[in-house]
Every structure is written in C-alpha cells, then in structure tokens.
Coordinates of C-alpha atoms in Angstrom, one line a residue:
M1 CA 0.1 0.0 0.0
A2 CA 2.6 2.6 -1.2
A3 CA 1.9 6.3 -1.1
N4 CA 3.3 8.2 -4.1
I5 CA 3.3 11.8 -5.4
A6 CA 3.3 13.7 -2.0
D7 CA 0.9 11.1 -0.5
L8 CA -1.9 12.0 -3.0
I9 CA -2.1 8.6 -4.7
F10 CA -2.6 5.4 -2.7
D11 CA -2.5 1.9 -4.3
T12 CA -4.4 -0.9 -2.6
T13 CA -5.6 -4.4 -3.3
F14 CA -9.1 -3.7 -1.9
A15 CA -11.0 -0.6 -1.5
I16 CA -14.3 0.1 0.3
I17 CA -16.5 3.2 0.0
G18 CA -18.5 3.7 3.2
G19 CA -17.8 3.4 7.0
G20 CA -21.1 2.0 8.0
I21 CA -21.8 -1.6 9.2
A22 CA -21.5 -3.1 5.6
G23 CA -18.2 -1.4 4.9
V24 CA -16.6 -2.2 8.1
S25 CA -17.9 -5.7 8.1
C26 CA -16.4 -6.2 4.7
A27 CA -13.1 -4.6 5.8
E28 CA -12.9 -7.0 8.8
Q29 CA -13.7 -10.1 6.7
L30 CA -11.2 -9.1 4.1
A31 CA -8.5 -9.2 6.9
V32 CA -9.7 -12.8 7.7
E33 CA -10.0 -14.0 4.1
D34 CA -6.6 -12.5 2.9
P35 CA -4.6 -11.1 6.0
G36 CA -1.7 -9.9 4.0
A37 CA -3.7 -7.8 1.4
S38 CA -4.0 -4.1 1.6
V39 CA -7.3 -2.5 2.4
I40 CA -8.4 1.1 2.1
L41 CA -11.8 2.1 3.6
I42 CA -13.1 5.5 2.7
S43 CA -15.4 7.1 5.3
A44 CA -17.0 10.4 5.1
S45 CA -17.5 10.4 8.8
P46 CA -14.5 10.4 11.3
L47 CA -16.3 7.5 13.1
V48 CA -17.0 4.0 11.7
K49 CA -19.7 1.4 12.7
V50 CA -18.6 -1.7 14.4
A51 CA -20.6 -4.8 15.3
R52 CA -20.1 -5.8 18.9
N53 CA -21.4 -8.1 21.5
I54 CA -22.4 -10.8 18.9
N55 CA -24.7 -13.4 20.4
K56 CA -25.4 -16.4 18.2
I57 CA -28.8 -17.5 19.2
S58 CA -29.1 -20.4 16.8
E59 CA -27.3 -21.7 13.7
R60 CA -28.8 -19.0 11.6
L61 CA -29.9 -16.4 14.1
E62 CA -27.7 -13.8 15.9
E63 CA -28.0 -10.5 17.5
F64 CA -25.4 -7.7 17.9
D65 CA -24.9 -4.2 18.9
V66 CA -23.6 -1.4 16.7
E67 CA -21.0 0.9 18.2
E68 CA -19.2 4.0 16.7
E69 CA -15.4 3.9 16.9
A70 CA -12.8 6.4 15.8
H71 CA -11.1 5.0 12.5
A72 CA -7.9 4.2 14.5
Y73 CA -9.7 1.2 15.9
L74 CA -9.7 -0.5 12.6
E75 CA -6.2 0.3 11.7
K76 CA -4.9 -1.0 15.2
R77 CA -6.9 -4.1 14.9
H78 CA -6.0 -4.8 11.2
P79 CA -2.6 -3.6 10.4
H80 CA -3.0 -3.8 6.6
C81 CA -6.2 -1.7 6.8
K82 CA -6.1 2.0 6.2
V83 CA -9.0 4.4 6.9
I84 CA -9.2 7.8 4.9
N85 CA -11.7 10.4 6.2
A86 CA -13.0 11.9 3.2
S87 CA -15.8 11.7 0.6
A88 CA -15.6 9.8 -2.5
T89 CA -16.4 12.2 -5.3
E90 CA -15.8 10.2 -8.4
I91 CA -15.2 6.6 -9.6
N92 CA -13.2 6.0 -12.7
N93 CA -14.0 2.3 -13.3
E94 CA -11.8 2.3 -16.5
K95 CA -8.6 3.5 -14.5
H96 CA -9.7 1.7 -11.3
E97 CA -9.5 5.0 -9.5
I98 CA -11.5 6.7 -6.7
H99 CA -11.3 10.4 -6.4
L100 CA -11.7 11.9 -2.9
S101 CA -12.8 15.3 -1.6
N102 CA -9.3 15.8 -0.1
K103 CA -7.8 15.5 -3.6
Q104 CA -6.3 12.2 -3.0
I105 CA -6.7 9.3 -5.4
V106 CA -7.2 5.6 -4.4
R107 CA -6.2 3.1 -7.0
Y108 CA -7.7 -0.4 -6.5
E109 CA -7.8 -3.9 -7.8
R110 CA -11.2 -4.7 -6.4
L111 CA -13.8 -2.2 -5.0
C112 CA -16.8 -2.6 -2.9
I113 CA -19.4 0.2 -2.6
C114 CA -21.1 0.4 0.7
S115 CA -22.4 3.9 0.7
G116 CA -25.6 2.9 2.5
A117 CA -29.0 4.7 2.1
V118 CA -30.3 8.3 2.7
P119 CA -33.7 9.1 4.3
K120 CA -36.7 9.9 2.3
V121 CA -37.8 13.3 3.9
I122 CA -41.2 14.9 3.1
A123 CA -41.2 18.7 2.6
E124 CA -37.4 18.7 2.8
S125 CA -37.1 22.4 2.4
S126 CA -39.1 23.1 5.4
P127 CA -37.1 24.2 8.5
F128 CA -39.8 22.4 10.6
V129 CA -39.3 18.9 9.0
L130 CA -36.5 16.7 10.4
G131 CA -35.4 13.4 8.9
I132 CA -33.5 11.2 11.5
R133 CA -30.8 9.0 10.0
D134 CA -27.5 9.7 11.6
T135 CA -25.8 10.8 14.8
E136 CA -25.7 14.5 13.6
T137 CA -29.5 14.6 13.0
V138 CA -30.1 13.0 16.3
E139 CA -28.4 16.0 18.0
V140 CA -30.5 18.4 16.3
F141 CA -33.7 16.3 17.0
Q142 CA -32.8 16.1 20.8
K143 CA -32.3 19.9 21.0
K144 CA -35.7 20.6 19.2
L145 CA -37.5 17.9 21.4
S146 CA -36.3 19.5 24.6
D147 CA -38.4 22.5 24.0
A148 CA -41.4 20.9 22.3
K149 CA -44.9 20.2 23.5
R150 CA -46.2 18.4 20.4
V151 CA -44.5 16.6 17.5
L152 CA -45.9 14.8 14.5
I153 CA -44.4 11.7 13.4
V154 CA -44.8 10.5 9.8
G155 CA -43.9 6.8 9.0
N156 CA -44.5 3.4 10.1
G157 CA -41.2 1.6 10.0
G158 CA -38.5 0.9 12.5
I159 CA -37.3 4.3 13.4
A160 CA -40.9 5.8 13.6
T161 CA -42.1 3.0 15.9
E162 CA -39.0 3.4 18.1
L163 CA -39.5 7.1 18.4
V164 CA -43.2 6.9 19.3
Y165 CA -42.3 4.4 22.2
E166 CA -39.2 6.2 23.4
I167 CA -40.4 9.9 23.4
E168 CA -41.7 11.2 26.7
N169 CA -43.2 14.5 28.1
C170 CA -44.4 15.5 24.7
Q171 CA -47.6 15.0 22.9
I172 CA -47.3 12.8 19.7
I173 CA -49.4 12.7 16.6
W174 CA -48.4 9.6 14.7
A175 CA -49.7 9.6 11.0
I176 CA -49.3 6.2 9.3
K177 CA -50.4 5.1 5.9
D178 CA -51.5 1.5 7.2
K179 CA -54.3 0.1 9.0
S180 CA -52.2 -0.9 12.0
V181 CA -49.0 0.2 13.7
G182 CA -45.6 -1.4 12.7
A183 CA -47.1 -2.9 9.5
T184 CA -43.6 -3.1 8.0
F185 CA -42.9 -5.8 10.5
F186 CA -46.0 -7.4 11.9
D187 CA -49.6 -7.9 11.1
E188 CA -52.7 -6.4 12.8
G189 CA -53.0 -9.1 15.4
A190 CA -49.5 -8.4 16.6
A191 CA -50.2 -4.7 16.5
K192 CA -53.2 -5.0 18.9
F193 CA -50.9 -6.8 21.3
F194 CA -48.3 -4.0 21.2
L195 CA -50.8 -1.1 21.3
P196 CA -51.3 -0.9 25.1
C197 CA -47.4 -0.4 25.4
L198 CA -47.8 3.0 23.6
N199 CA -49.6 4.8 26.5
E200 CA -48.1 2.7 29.2
G201 CA -44.6 3.9 28.2
K202 CA -41.2 2.4 28.9
Q203 CA -40.3 0.2 31.9
D204 CA -38.4 2.2 34.5
G205 CA -35.1 0.9 35.6
P206 CA -31.5 1.1 35.1
T207 CA -30.2 0.8 31.6
L208 CA -26.5 -0.3 31.0
S209 CA -25.0 1.4 28.0
K210 CA -23.3 -1.0 25.7
R211 CA -21.8 1.8 23.6
L212 CA -18.3 3.0 24.3
K213 CA -17.6 6.6 25.1
Y214 CA -15.4 8.4 22.6
E215 CA -14.2 11.9 21.8
L216 CA -12.8 13.3 18.6
E217 CA -9.5 15.1 18.8
G218 CA -9.1 18.3 16.9
D219 CA -11.4 19.5 14.4
S220 CA -13.5 16.9 12.4
P221 CA -13.9 17.7 8.8
L222 CA -17.6 16.6 8.8
E223 CA -19.0 19.7 6.8
S224 CA -22.4 18.7 5.4
V225 CA -21.7 15.1 4.7
M226 CA -24.5 12.5 5.5
G227 CA -23.1 10.4 8.3
S228 CA -23.5 6.6 8.6
A229 CA -26.8 5.3 9.8
L230 CA -27.9 4.8 13.5
G231 CA -27.3 1.6 15.2
P232 CA -29.9 -0.7 16.9
D233 CA -31.0 0.7 20.3
W234 CA -29.6 4.2 19.5
S235 CA -32.6 5.8 21.3
M236 CA -31.6 4.1 24.7
H237 CA -28.7 6.4 25.0
V238 CA -30.3 9.7 24.0
N239 CA -32.6 11.9 26.2
L240 CA -35.8 12.0 24.4
K241 CA -37.9 14.3 26.5
G242 CA -40.2 17.2 25.9
K243 CA -41.5 19.9 28.0
T244 CA -44.9 18.8 29.0
V245 CA -45.8 17.6 32.4
E246 CA -47.9 14.5 31.0
R247 CA -45.6 11.7 30.4
R248 CA -47.5 9.9 27.6
N249 CA -50.1 11.2 25.2
I250 CA -50.2 9.6 21.8
H251 CA -52.8 10.0 19.1
I252 CA -52.6 7.9 15.9
E253 CA -54.0 8.8 12.6
Y254 CA -54.5 5.6 10.4
E255 CA -54.4 5.2 6.6
C256 CA -53.3 8.6 5.8
E257 CA -50.3 10.5 4.4
V258 CA -49.1 14.1 4.5
K259 CA -50.9 16.3 2.0
A260 CA -49.2 19.6 2.8
V261 CA -47.2 21.3 5.3
Y262 CA -48.0 25.0 6.3
E263 CA -46.2 27.5 8.4
R264 CA -48.3 29.5 10.8
E265 CA -48.8 32.5 8.6
E266 CA -49.8 30.4 5.6
L267 CA -52.6 28.7 7.5
L268 CA -53.9 31.9 8.9
K269 CA -54.2 33.3 5.3
M270 CA -56.0 30.1 4.2
K271 CA -58.3 30.2 7.3
K272 CA -58.3 26.3 7.3
E273 CA -59.8 24.6 10.3
T274 CA -57.5 22.8 12.6
L275 CA -57.8 20.1 15.3
S276 CA -55.6 22.0 17.8
E277 CA -56.7 22.5 21.4
Q278 CA -54.9 25.7 21.5
T279 CA -55.8 28.7 19.4
E280 CA -55.1 28.2 15.8
D281 CA -52.2 30.5 15.6
S282 CA -50.2 29.1 18.5
W283 CA -48.1 26.3 16.6
P284 CA -45.2 27.2 14.4
V285 CA -46.1 24.5 11.8
Y286 CA -49.3 22.7 10.6
V287 CA -49.8 19.4 8.8
E288 CA -52.7 18.7 6.6
L289 CA -53.3 14.8 6.2
T290 CA -55.0 13.1 3.2
N291 CA -57.9 12.2 5.6
G292 CA -58.7 16.0 5.7
K293 CA -57.4 16.7 9.2
I294 CA -55.0 19.4 10.1
H295 CA -52.8 19.2 13.2
G296 CA -50.5 21.9 14.6
C297 CA -47.2 21.0 16.2
D298 CA -43.7 22.3 17.1
F299 CA -42.0 20.2 14.4
I300 CA -42.4 17.2 12.1
I301 CA -40.3 14.1 12.2
S302 CA -40.2 12.3 8.8
A303 CA -39.4 8.7 9.2
T304 CA -40.8 7.3 6.0
G305 CA -37.9 5.0 5.1
V306 CA -34.7 5.4 3.1
V307 CA -33.5 5.1 -0.5
P308 CA -30.1 3.8 -1.7
N309 CA -27.4 6.4 -1.6
T310 CA -26.2 6.1 -5.2
A311 CA -25.5 9.9 -5.9
L312 CA -21.9 9.0 -6.4
L313 CA -22.7 6.3 -9.0
Q314 CA -24.8 8.3 -11.5
K315 CA -22.0 9.3 -13.7
N316 CA -21.0 5.6 -14.2
K317 CA -22.9 3.0 -16.3
F318 CA -24.2 1.0 -13.4
D319 CA -27.3 -1.1 -13.8
F320 CA -30.0 0.1 -11.2
A321 CA -33.0 -1.8 -9.9
D322 CA -36.4 -0.4 -9.7
D323 CA -35.9 0.4 -6.0
G324 CA -32.9 2.6 -6.8
G325 CA -30.2 0.2 -5.7
V326 CA -27.3 -0.8 -7.8
K327 CA -27.9 -4.3 -9.0
V328 CA -25.5 -7.1 -7.7
N329 CA -25.5 -10.8 -8.6
D330 CA -24.9 -13.8 -6.3
Q331 CA -21.3 -12.9 -6.2
M332 CA -22.0 -9.3 -5.0
K333 CA -20.7 -7.9 -8.4
T334 CA -22.2 -5.0 -10.2
N335 CA -22.3 -4.9 -13.9
L336 CA -19.0 -3.0 -14.0
E337 CA -15.7 -5.0 -13.9
Y338 CA -14.1 -5.4 -10.5
I339 CA -16.8 -3.4 -8.6
F340 CA -18.9 -5.1 -6.0
A341 CA -21.6 -3.6 -3.7
A342 CA -23.1 -4.5 -0.3
G343 CA -25.6 -3.2 2.2
D344 CA -28.4 -0.8 1.7
V345 CA -26.9 0.8 -1.6
C346 CA -27.4 -2.5 -3.4
T347 CA -30.3 -4.7 -4.7
A348 CA -29.9 -8.4 -4.7
S349 CA -30.8 -9.3 -8.3
W350 CA -30.1 -13.0 -8.5
S351 CA -32.7 -15.8 -8.3
L352 CA -33.6 -15.5 -4.6
S353 CA -34.4 -18.3 -2.1
K354 CA -38.2 -18.6 -1.5
H355 CA -37.6 -17.9 2.2
W356 CA -35.2 -15.0 1.8
F357 CA -36.0 -11.4 0.7
Q358 CA -34.1 -8.2 1.0
M359 CA -35.0 -5.7 3.6
R360 CA -32.6 -2.9 4.4
L361 CA -31.7 -3.8 8.0
W362 CA -28.7 -3.9 10.1
T363 CA -28.5 -7.7 10.0
Q364 CA -28.4 -7.8 6.3
A365 CA -25.9 -5.0 5.9
R366 CA -23.5 -7.0 8.1
Q367 CA -24.1 -10.3 6.2
M368 CA -23.7 -8.8 2.9
G369 CA -20.5 -6.8 3.8
A370 CA -18.9 -10.0 5.1
Y371 CA -20.1 -12.0 2.1
A372 CA -18.8 -9.4 -0.4
A373 CA -15.4 -9.7 1.2
K374 CA -15.4 -13.4 0.4
C375 CA -16.5 -12.8 -3.1
M376 CA -13.9 -10.3 -3.7
V377 CA -11.1 -12.6 -2.5
C378 CA -12.5 -15.4 -4.6
D379 CA -12.6 -13.3 -7.7
M380 CA -9.0 -12.3 -7.2
R381 CA -8.1 -16.0 -7.2
G382 CA -10.2 -16.7 -10.2
E383 CA -12.7 -18.6 -8.1
T384 CA -16.6 -18.5 -7.5
A385 CA -17.8 -18.0 -3.9
I386 CA -20.5 -20.3 -2.6
L387 CA -23.7 -18.4 -1.7
D388 CA -23.7 -17.9 1.9
V389 CA -26.4 -19.7 3.9
C390 CA -27.6 -16.3 5.3
F391 CA -29.4 -15.9 2.0
D392 CA -31.4 -19.1 2.3
L393 CA -33.5 -17.9 5.2
F394 CA -34.6 -14.4 6.4
T395 CA -33.8 -13.9 10.0
H396 CA -33.7 -10.7 12.0
V397 CA -33.6 -9.9 15.8
T398 CA -34.9 -6.6 16.9
K399 CA -37.0 -4.9 19.7
F400 CA -40.4 -3.4 19.5
F401 CA -42.0 -1.5 22.5
G402 CA -39.6 -3.1 25.0
Y403 CA -40.1 -6.8 23.6
K404 CA -37.4 -8.6 21.8
V405 CA -38.9 -9.8 18.5
I406 CA -37.5 -12.5 16.2
L407 CA -38.5 -12.3 12.5
L408 CA -38.1 -15.3 10.4
L409 CA -38.9 -16.2 6.8
H410 CA -41.6 -14.1 5.1
F411 CA -42.8 -13.3 8.7
Y412 CA -46.3 -12.3 7.5
G413 CA -46.7 -15.9 6.3
K414 CA -48.2 -14.8 3.0
K415 CA -45.5 -16.5 0.9
I416 CA -44.8 -19.5 2.9
M417 CA -45.9 -22.7 1.4
S418 CA -47.9 -25.0 3.6

C-alpha cells in the first residue's frame, strides 16, 4: 500500500467506500480471508460502525450491537487496513481509481461500494421537518424536542415505531399510511398486542449502555456530509424528553399520508380549520393529512424510510434496480468490472431463495458486507464464492415496545408454502 506523489495517490488491493456496518464488516472479513492484502476504507465520517457483543442465538440467528469507533480502531486491529476520512467524489472504473474530496486518489484492484442509504424526507425544504438517519441529525432532534410540547411523526417503520415508544413528556401525533402500527414488521393481530405499550410507556429501571464513550481530537472535517446510519437501540442512550408534564399522550391517525405542510402565517391566510386544542395561531407549523385533518405541532419528524445512496454512481454506467439500488449478482458483483456492492446501496438481483428477501436492515448489511469480502477474494483468485447460507432464510432480531422480537422467513406468512 505505497503512497506516491506527495501522498496524494494510494495503491491498494481492496478498496471500500463507506464506513457503515456493511463497509466495516467487509473490511474485517477481508482481513480474515486475505490477511496480507492491503485494504483502504473511505469514510465520510470520522467514526466507523462496528458490530459488537455478537450473540449467536441459533445456527442462523444472531443479535449484535452497533457501536461507533474512531477509525484508528480498525487500523490498530487490522494493520493492513487504512481508513481515509474523506468523501468519494468520483469513480473512474476504467482506470480503477477513486477520487476523494481531499484531492487524494485511491487506485484499487477490487472495489466494494457500501455507501448505504439516505432518508426519504417529506417537505425537505421546510425548517420544521426533520429526517432522522445519523448521529448528527439525532443531536438536532434532541435539541428541538427538549423545547417541544407536540410533535408529529410520519412513518410506520423501525425508526418511527421506536421514536413513538421512546419519546416522553411530549404529545405525539402519529400519522401512518397503514391500518395498523408497525405494519412493515408485523400484522394487525400483533399490532393490537403492542398497542397498550404505547400509552403505558417504557419500563423504568437502570439501563446499562453497551456503547463505548468516545471523543474526537481536533477539528473533525464533517462539513455537510451525511453520516452513516444509526445503530440498533440508538434511542436508549439519548434523552428523548419534551417539556410537557404529562408523560405519555399519543394519538394515531391511520391510513393517511401528508398532503401539505403549512407555516403559521400560511394557515392563517388560508383560514383552514385545525384540530388543535390551542388557538389556531399557536403552533409554528401545521400538517394537512390526506384524511382532511390538520394538526399543529412544534416540528415534524419524517421517518418514511430510506432510498439507496447512489448519488456517487450516477456518472458511471451501473445497472440500477427499480428500487434505486445498484444491481448485484450472487457474487455481489455489479455490472462494472471489479466493482462489488453491499448493504443498503445495493439490490440483490439474483434468483432469490423462496424463504429470503431483501430488507434494508442492520442484519443484512453486516451479512452482505462479510459475504462481499469473500466474493472479492475469490474473484482475485479466479474462483466463485459459494452463496452464503444467510441468503437461504430471512432472519432478524430486533426490539419493539420493549419486547425482543424475532422475525423469520416471510414473517407475515403470506408467501410460505404449507
């Protein structure tokens, strides 16, 4: 891994773009598969995501924590791995080069793209709408929440469900497009079981943080870069309290989406009728739903899912799937020579097992990253990797409303043959 021309050009066997769980898992597995090979991981954030406390529940089922570490962690643990804190700005697939925001160039033999996903945010231009995806946006959210009496949460996936359960001392209006809460993960019957947990709130008791404390030395070159996504249980270690006396107050609006977002002055001019208990000009922002109702609140949390982060790839001739992800085959290869992809940025485009499907979750990001490393090493050797057993059966361990939940197969049961 020699540095040439005033340290502006780096040559490496394996390059990885992305310091999230897929990218780090790929780097760590490369160190196992080919210990002497040089690896460069390019991370826009000064922190990387590491899987810790891995607990193998069964042969195909495991749970783990995701922790943030300074990039020196990887370099100390794997001496042939170098982490560059910069953004990739261009991939020249013909020259096998990656151009970085710090003017450096990385020349690779094999590249794995693990750039993750970015949040879909409604009314993104509004200062009252916040999308929660990474550590930086959580800090903004925590500050806004501390002075809020009412928030409106849009979305019915993992982050939305977790927020509704974790937020206290703040009224919540929860707008979902489905007939039941948590429809991404469980059916109406399970939703009815969990519903009482919403207004009962969290169980009181000491919580031991499994995250390591860390500090960044000097100035971090974060600028406006989107950081890597939050880990499981992120909300356990953040103060999610508003400023109302009442601990829990949740109102759910079913089968609706956001039609429009109005600031206070706009609503007054339109003279629309609101459902606010306070005078109609007392909230800074109002949300009109497709069911015709209008709710005022202090701010809006957009948690409507993510889309693959492929902005870097648009200048290249990659094949993209209908969901926006870059297509990969069963060797995690894209259509461009020597370029692989793993995690949220990619879409599995081979003939899938009838009991497995892609869902952009931490479990699959880790599995894909590790398997991509095996594929890259096999490709260097002129071999074909055997498809990992993790792609035979969908498994995921998570928590909802304080309960540990294990998801298997097509967990709705609709596609499982009797």
